[in-house]
Every structure is written in structure tokens, then in C-alpha cells.
């Protein structure tokens, strides 16, 4: 659930568009929120004279707009400009502004690729999977990917594997999880690789990879236990019951009923799929 923004200031007749982050704001509180949520996407040109004029004239904050204009003329840092906007209202308290400043200091140390990965990670955390995947792929296809550590590169591959699993592209996910583990050496990538192998029902392939990669008996037992629980949950789910009923209908030659049920299942999955885009 998104944050409820309580606005006490003037509402602009026309919203201000922050092009760098594809966001718009009609109040000073909304403007502060947009900037805070997208710190890694801001650069020195994001907070420009147009924003200062918007604050001064459209939001009825002449003193704050004038101060921001002066900072822009003085070529002040992005952090100073952001703080000036934050201090235009009481939406963020002193501690929250201090935390934002520390975050901006960390972002300033990052390479372009690291900043872009951070943005994609946020998309992923917010379950905006398609936006995350598009950004991850763009990073990997760019020269900027050379700026990433092996671990960070592997983490991108892992998250792309998660995306592909959600799309039902199991083999592609398997490839990505293995490549991710070979780069980041993270247990979560290894687990995901083995879980995905389990989905293929290729027992010999799964056992061969377990023998090659897993030298921890406890980890192997955990994976087996987790998969067993997942299979039990699915077997008890309404989706499993529908699939079994669909098979029975086809076996009995009741094709019209089977087609109707399959159409209902597909329509529901499409609805879920669109909601996740």
C-alpha cells in the first residue's frame, strides 16, 4: 500500500512534471514525496528553475521558490536543492531529511550502473517485475555493466531468473540462476537453481547437479523439505483440482466442457498476468 499524502498547502492548477522520474506533483507534499522516492534517479538538472518557479508561483511559496532559484544560480549540489524543497513544508521531519541526505551521499559514490541497478531493485521490491526486468536487461546490454562487481552482476541475473519463473519460462530461469550462483556464490541463487530444476521433473539432472554443487547435507534436506511442502500446498489448492478435472474431462471425451474450463482458467491467468504488468 502506498503512503497517504496529507496536503495542507496550495494545490496547483496544473501539475508539475518531473521528467527525469516520469512523475507529477500538484502540491508541495507530493513534490517532496516524489523526490524522496526517486533519489537515485535525480541529477543536477532534475531540480531546475522550472521547479523553483512552480514552487514560487503555482504553489504560493515565494520565499522558498526564490531560495531554490538562488541555489540553482549558485550551482548548488543536488543534495542542497533537495533539502531546500523538503524544508518547504512539514512532510518530512528533521530525522527523515537527515536520512535522505545520508542516502544521497551513498548514491553519489555509486557508478551509473550501480545507480540503475538500485532503481531496478526497487522496482523488484515493489513487485513491478516488468519494469525491473527491462532495466536489468538494459544494464547488462550496456557498457556500464563493466562497472558492476561479479556479485552485483550475479544478483541481476538472479532477479531476472525470478522474473522468468513468474512467466513460466523454467529453462531460462534455470540458466539464469546457475549463472547467477557462479558469479555471486549466494545460497539463495543455488537454492533457486535447484528448485527450478525440480520443476522440470528430470530426476537424474537434478541429482547430478545436487552432487556437483551441494556439499551440505542440511541444505539438501531443507531443499527437499521445502519442495515437498510446496507440492503438498499445490495439490490441496483449487488450481490443482481444476487441472485434474480438466484432464478427466479430456479423458472422458467431454471436449466442450474441457474447452470451457480451460478458457476460464486462461482468462483468470490473463487477468492475473495483466495485474502484474
Short mmCIF file of C-alpha atoms in Angstrom, two decimals:
data_model
loop_
_atom_site.label_atom_id
_atom_site.label_comp_id
_atom_site.label_asym_id
_atom_site.label_seq_id
_atom_site.Cartn_x
_atom_site.Cartn_y
_atom_site.Cartn_z
CA UNK A 1 0.00 0.00 0.00
CA UNK A 2 1.29 3.46 -0.90
CA UNK A 3 1.81 6.24 1.57
CA UNK A 4 -1.19 8.52 2.15
CA UNK A 5 -0.07 12.06 1.43
CA UNK A 6 -1.82 14.66 3.56
CA UNK A 7 -1.57 18.01 1.85
CA UNK A 8 -2.04 21.27 3.73
CA UNK A 9 -0.60 23.67 1.17
CA UNK A 10 -1.96 25.14 -2.04
CA UNK A 11 -2.82 22.82 -4.90
CA UNK A 12 -1.51 23.90 -8.30
CA UNK A 13 -3.96 24.36 -11.16
CA UNK A 14 -1.62 22.37 -13.41
CA UNK A 15 0.68 19.59 -12.13
CA UNK A 16 4.43 19.89 -12.37
CA UNK A 17 6.06 17.12 -14.40
CA UNK A 18 9.39 15.82 -13.16
CA UNK A 19 10.59 14.40 -16.45
CA UNK A 20 13.62 12.51 -15.16
CA UNK A 21 11.42 10.31 -12.99
CA UNK A 22 8.21 10.43 -15.04
CA UNK A 23 6.26 11.75 -12.06
CA UNK A 24 3.95 14.67 -11.46
CA UNK A 25 3.01 16.71 -8.41
CA UNK A 26 0.23 19.17 -7.66
CA UNK A 27 1.23 20.09 -4.09
CA UNK A 28 4.48 20.69 -2.24
CA UNK A 29 3.91 17.49 -0.25
CA UNK A 30 3.55 15.44 -3.42
CA UNK A 31 6.67 17.06 -4.83
CA UNK A 32 8.65 16.14 -1.71
CA UNK A 33 7.36 12.58 -1.82
CA UNK A 34 8.24 12.12 -5.50
CA UNK A 35 11.78 13.37 -4.93
CA UNK A 36 12.29 11.21 -1.84
CA UNK A 37 11.11 8.06 -3.57
CA UNK A 38 13.39 8.60 -6.55
CA UNK A 39 16.65 9.90 -5.09
CA UNK A 40 18.70 7.51 -7.21
CA UNK A 41 17.14 8.85 -10.41
CA UNK A 42 17.84 12.53 -9.75
CA UNK A 43 20.67 14.56 -11.20
CA UNK A 44 21.61 18.21 -11.02
CA UNK A 45 19.17 19.07 -13.79
CA UNK A 46 16.20 17.42 -12.12
CA UNK A 47 15.67 20.34 -9.76
CA UNK A 48 15.86 23.32 -12.09
CA UNK A 49 14.49 26.82 -12.44
CA UNK A 50 11.15 25.49 -13.71
CA UNK A 51 10.65 23.73 -10.38
CA UNK A 52 11.60 26.86 -8.49
CA UNK A 53 9.06 28.88 -10.48
CA UNK A 54 6.42 26.19 -9.87
CA UNK A 55 7.04 26.35 -6.11
CA UNK A 56 7.04 30.14 -6.08
CA UNK A 57 4.05 30.83 -8.30
CA UNK A 58 1.86 27.75 -8.63
CA UNK A 59 2.20 26.60 -5.01
CA UNK A 60 2.23 30.09 -3.48
CA UNK A 61 5.60 29.72 -1.72
CA UNK A 62 7.51 32.80 -2.93
CA UNK A 63 10.30 32.71 -0.33
CA UNK A 64 11.05 29.03 -0.82
CA UNK A 65 10.89 29.35 -4.59
CA UNK A 66 13.27 32.30 -4.50
CA UNK A 67 15.72 30.41 -2.25
CA UNK A 68 15.72 27.43 -4.61
CA UNK A 69 16.31 29.75 -7.57
CA UNK A 70 19.32 31.26 -5.81
CA UNK A 71 20.73 27.78 -5.11
CA UNK A 72 20.34 26.88 -8.77
CA UNK A 73 22.12 30.08 -9.88
CA UNK A 74 24.91 29.27 -7.43
CA UNK A 75 25.18 25.77 -8.96
CA UNK A 76 24.44 24.18 -5.58
CA UNK A 77 24.65 20.40 -5.21
CA UNK A 78 21.69 18.15 -5.84
CA UNK A 79 21.57 17.44 -2.10
CA UNK A 80 21.26 21.12 -1.19
CA UNK A 81 18.49 21.55 -3.74
CA UNK A 82 16.56 18.54 -2.48
CA UNK A 83 16.86 19.71 1.14
CA UNK A 84 15.56 23.14 0.14
CA UNK A 85 12.45 21.52 -1.32
CA UNK A 86 11.99 19.22 1.68
CA UNK A 87 12.15 22.20 4.02
CA UNK A 88 9.30 23.88 2.16
CA UNK A 89 6.74 22.01 4.28
CA UNK A 90 6.49 19.63 7.24
CA UNK A 91 6.00 16.46 5.21
CA UNK A 92 9.40 15.11 6.33
CA UNK A 93 10.82 15.77 9.78
CA UNK A 94 14.44 16.56 10.59
CA UNK A 95 15.43 12.92 11.11
CA UNK A 96 13.86 11.83 7.82
CA UNK A 97 15.66 14.61 5.96
CA UNK A 98 18.94 13.61 7.59
CA UNK A 99 18.39 10.01 6.45
CA UNK A 100 17.68 11.20 2.92
CA UNK A 101 20.94 13.16 2.95
CA UNK A 102 22.90 10.09 4.04
CA UNK A 103 21.26 8.12 1.25
CA UNK A 104 22.22 10.79 -1.29
CA UNK A 105 25.80 10.66 -0.05
CA UNK A 106 25.84 6.91 -0.70
CA UNK A 107 24.25 7.33 -4.13
CA UNK A 108 26.86 9.93 -5.07
CA UNK A 109 29.57 7.29 -4.59
CA UNK A 110 27.87 4.85 -6.95
CA UNK A 111 28.66 4.30 -10.59
CA UNK A 112 25.95 4.83 -13.18
CA UNK A 113 25.36 1.07 -13.40
CA UNK A 114 25.07 0.74 -9.63
CA UNK A 115 22.52 3.54 -9.51
CA UNK A 116 20.50 1.93 -12.27
CA UNK A 117 20.64 -1.43 -10.51
CA UNK A 118 19.45 0.20 -7.32
CA UNK A 119 16.47 1.62 -9.19
CA UNK A 120 15.68 -1.77 -10.76
CA UNK A 121 15.98 -3.44 -7.34
CA UNK A 122 13.37 -1.02 -6.04
CA UNK A 123 11.05 -1.93 -8.92
CA UNK A 124 11.55 -5.58 -7.98
CA UNK A 125 10.82 -4.96 -4.30
CA UNK A 126 7.62 -3.13 -5.26
CA UNK A 127 6.63 -6.10 -7.49
CA UNK A 128 6.93 -4.04 -10.68
CA UNK A 129 8.56 -7.04 -12.32
CA UNK A 130 8.38 -5.96 -15.96
CA UNK A 131 9.93 -2.56 -15.24
CA UNK A 132 12.65 -4.25 -13.20
CA UNK A 133 13.42 -6.81 -15.91
CA UNK A 134 13.58 -4.13 -18.61
CA UNK A 135 16.03 -2.08 -16.54
CA UNK A 136 18.17 -5.09 -15.62
CA UNK A 137 18.45 -6.14 -19.26
CA UNK A 138 19.28 -2.62 -20.32
CA UNK A 139 22.10 -2.52 -17.77
CA UNK A 140 23.54 -5.86 -18.89
CA UNK A 141 23.39 -4.80 -22.55
CA UNK A 142 25.24 -1.56 -21.89
CA UNK A 143 28.93 -0.74 -21.50
CA UNK A 144 28.03 0.28 -17.94
CA UNK A 145 27.78 -3.40 -16.99
CA UNK A 146 31.59 -3.40 -16.78
CA UNK A 147 31.24 -1.16 -13.72
CA UNK A 148 29.45 -3.89 -11.77
CA UNK A 149 31.15 -6.32 -9.41
CA UNK A 150 30.74 -10.04 -10.12
CA UNK A 151 28.40 -10.25 -7.12
CA UNK A 152 26.19 -7.39 -8.34
CA UNK A 153 26.14 -8.83 -11.86
CA UNK A 154 25.08 -12.17 -10.41
CA UNK A 155 22.34 -10.54 -8.35
CA UNK A 156 20.89 -9.03 -11.52
CA UNK A 157 20.88 -12.45 -13.18
CA UNK A 158 19.19 -13.92 -10.12
CA UNK A 159 16.39 -11.35 -10.21
CA UNK A 160 15.91 -11.94 -13.93
CA UNK A 161 15.60 -15.63 -13.07
CA UNK A 162 12.83 -14.78 -10.61
CA UNK A 163 11.09 -12.82 -13.37
CA UNK A 164 11.35 -15.73 -15.82
CA UNK A 165 9.99 -18.21 -13.26
CA UNK A 166 6.98 -15.98 -12.76
CA UNK A 167 6.45 -16.05 -16.53
CA UNK A 168 6.69 -19.83 -16.60
CA UNK A 169 9.98 -19.84 -18.53
CA UNK A 170 11.58 -22.50 -16.36
CA UNK A 171 14.56 -23.40 -18.59
CA UNK A 172 15.55 -19.77 -18.98
CA UNK A 173 15.25 -19.30 -15.23
CA UNK A 174 17.45 -22.36 -14.66
CA UNK A 175 20.15 -20.88 -16.89
CA UNK A 176 19.96 -17.52 -15.13
CA UNK A 177 20.02 -18.93 -11.60
CA UNK A 178 23.06 -21.08 -12.35
CA UNK A 179 24.92 -18.19 -13.97
CA UNK A 180 23.94 -16.01 -11.01
CA UNK A 181 25.29 -18.54 -8.49
CA UNK A 182 28.56 -18.92 -10.39
CA UNK A 183 29.02 -15.17 -10.08
CA UNK A 184 27.60 -14.22 -6.68
CA UNK A 185 28.05 -17.51 -4.76
CA UNK A 186 24.83 -16.77 -2.89
CA UNK A 187 22.93 -19.65 -1.32
CA UNK A 188 19.63 -18.13 -2.45
CA UNK A 189 20.72 -18.41 -6.09
CA UNK A 190 21.80 -22.03 -5.56
CA UNK A 191 18.51 -22.85 -3.89
CA UNK A 192 16.55 -21.17 -6.68
CA UNK A 193 18.54 -23.10 -9.29
CA UNK A 194 17.79 -26.43 -7.63
CA UNK A 195 14.13 -25.55 -7.02
CA UNK A 196 13.78 -24.69 -10.71
CA UNK A 197 15.46 -27.98 -11.69
CA UNK A 198 12.93 -29.79 -9.52
CA UNK A 199 10.12 -28.24 -11.55
CA UNK A 200 11.38 -29.98 -14.70
CA UNK A 201 10.78 -33.42 -13.11
CA UNK A 202 14.13 -34.51 -14.58
CA UNK A 203 15.34 -36.54 -11.60
CA UNK A 204 18.74 -37.53 -12.99
CA UNK A 205 19.57 -33.96 -13.96
CA UNK A 206 18.53 -32.70 -10.53
CA UNK A 207 20.53 -35.36 -8.66
CA UNK A 208 23.59 -34.77 -10.82
CA UNK A 209 23.58 -31.05 -10.02
CA UNK A 210 22.97 -31.67 -6.32
CA UNK A 211 26.01 -33.96 -6.22
CA UNK A 212 28.08 -31.39 -8.09
CA UNK A 213 27.08 -28.28 -6.17
CA UNK A 214 25.75 -29.23 -2.72
CA UNK A 215 28.20 -30.45 -0.10
CA UNK A 216 25.94 -29.52 2.80
CA UNK A 217 23.57 -32.30 3.87
CA UNK A 218 21.45 -29.88 5.92
CA UNK A 219 20.95 -27.62 2.90
CA UNK A 220 19.95 -30.58 0.73
CA UNK A 221 17.41 -31.73 3.33
CA UNK A 222 15.98 -28.21 3.60
CA UNK A 223 15.53 -28.00 -0.17
CA UNK A 224 13.83 -31.40 -0.30
CA UNK A 225 11.55 -30.41 2.60
CA UNK A 226 10.63 -27.06 1.02
CA UNK A 227 9.82 -28.68 -2.33
CA UNK A 228 7.71 -31.34 -0.62
CA UNK A 229 5.71 -28.71 1.24
CA UNK A 230 5.21 -26.70 -1.95
CA UNK A 231 3.94 -29.77 -3.79
CA UNK A 232 1.53 -30.57 -0.95
CA UNK A 233 0.22 -27.00 -0.94
CA UNK A 234 -0.34 -27.12 -4.69
CA UNK A 235 -2.08 -30.49 -4.54
CA UNK A 236 -4.50 -29.05 -1.99
CA UNK A 237 -5.08 -25.85 -3.94
CA UNK A 238 -8.05 -25.01 -6.18
CA UNK A 239 -5.66 -24.72 -9.16
CA UNK A 240 -4.58 -28.35 -8.77
CA UNK A 241 -8.19 -29.52 -8.54
CA UNK A 242 -9.05 -27.63 -11.73
CA UNK A 243 -6.14 -29.15 -13.64
CA UNK A 244 -7.10 -32.67 -12.51
CA UNK A 245 -10.72 -32.03 -13.53
CA UNK A 246 -9.53 -30.74 -16.92
CA UNK A 247 -7.54 -33.96 -17.53
CA UNK A 248 -10.53 -36.10 -16.56
CA UNK A 249 -12.83 -34.22 -18.94
CA UNK A 250 -10.44 -34.76 -21.84
CA UNK A 251 -10.01 -38.44 -20.99
CA UNK A 252 -13.79 -38.86 -20.93
CA UNK A 253 -14.18 -37.16 -24.30
CA UNK A 254 -16.19 -34.28 -22.83
CA UNK A 255 -14.36 -31.80 -25.02
CA UNK A 256 -16.83 -28.91 -24.91
CA UNK A 257 -16.75 -28.87 -21.09
CA UNK A 258 -12.96 -29.18 -21.12
CA UNK A 259 -12.63 -26.25 -23.53
CA UNK A 260 -14.95 -24.13 -21.41
CA UNK A 261 -12.98 -24.89 -18.24
CA UNK A 262 -9.63 -24.26 -19.96
CA UNK A 263 -10.95 -20.94 -21.28
CA UNK A 264 -11.96 -19.93 -17.74
CA UNK A 265 -8.52 -20.86 -16.39
CA UNK A 266 -6.73 -18.97 -19.18
CA UNK A 267 -8.96 -15.90 -18.70
CA UNK A 268 -8.18 -15.85 -14.98
CA UNK A 269 -4.45 -16.25 -15.57
CA UNK A 270 -4.52 -13.44 -18.13
CA UNK A 271 -6.21 -11.21 -15.59
CA UNK A 272 -3.53 -12.00 -13.01
CA UNK A 273 -0.81 -11.54 -15.63
CA UNK A 274 -2.11 -8.09 -16.62
CA UNK A 275 -2.39 -7.01 -12.99
CA UNK A 276 1.30 -7.82 -12.52
CA UNK A 277 2.48 -5.86 -15.57
#
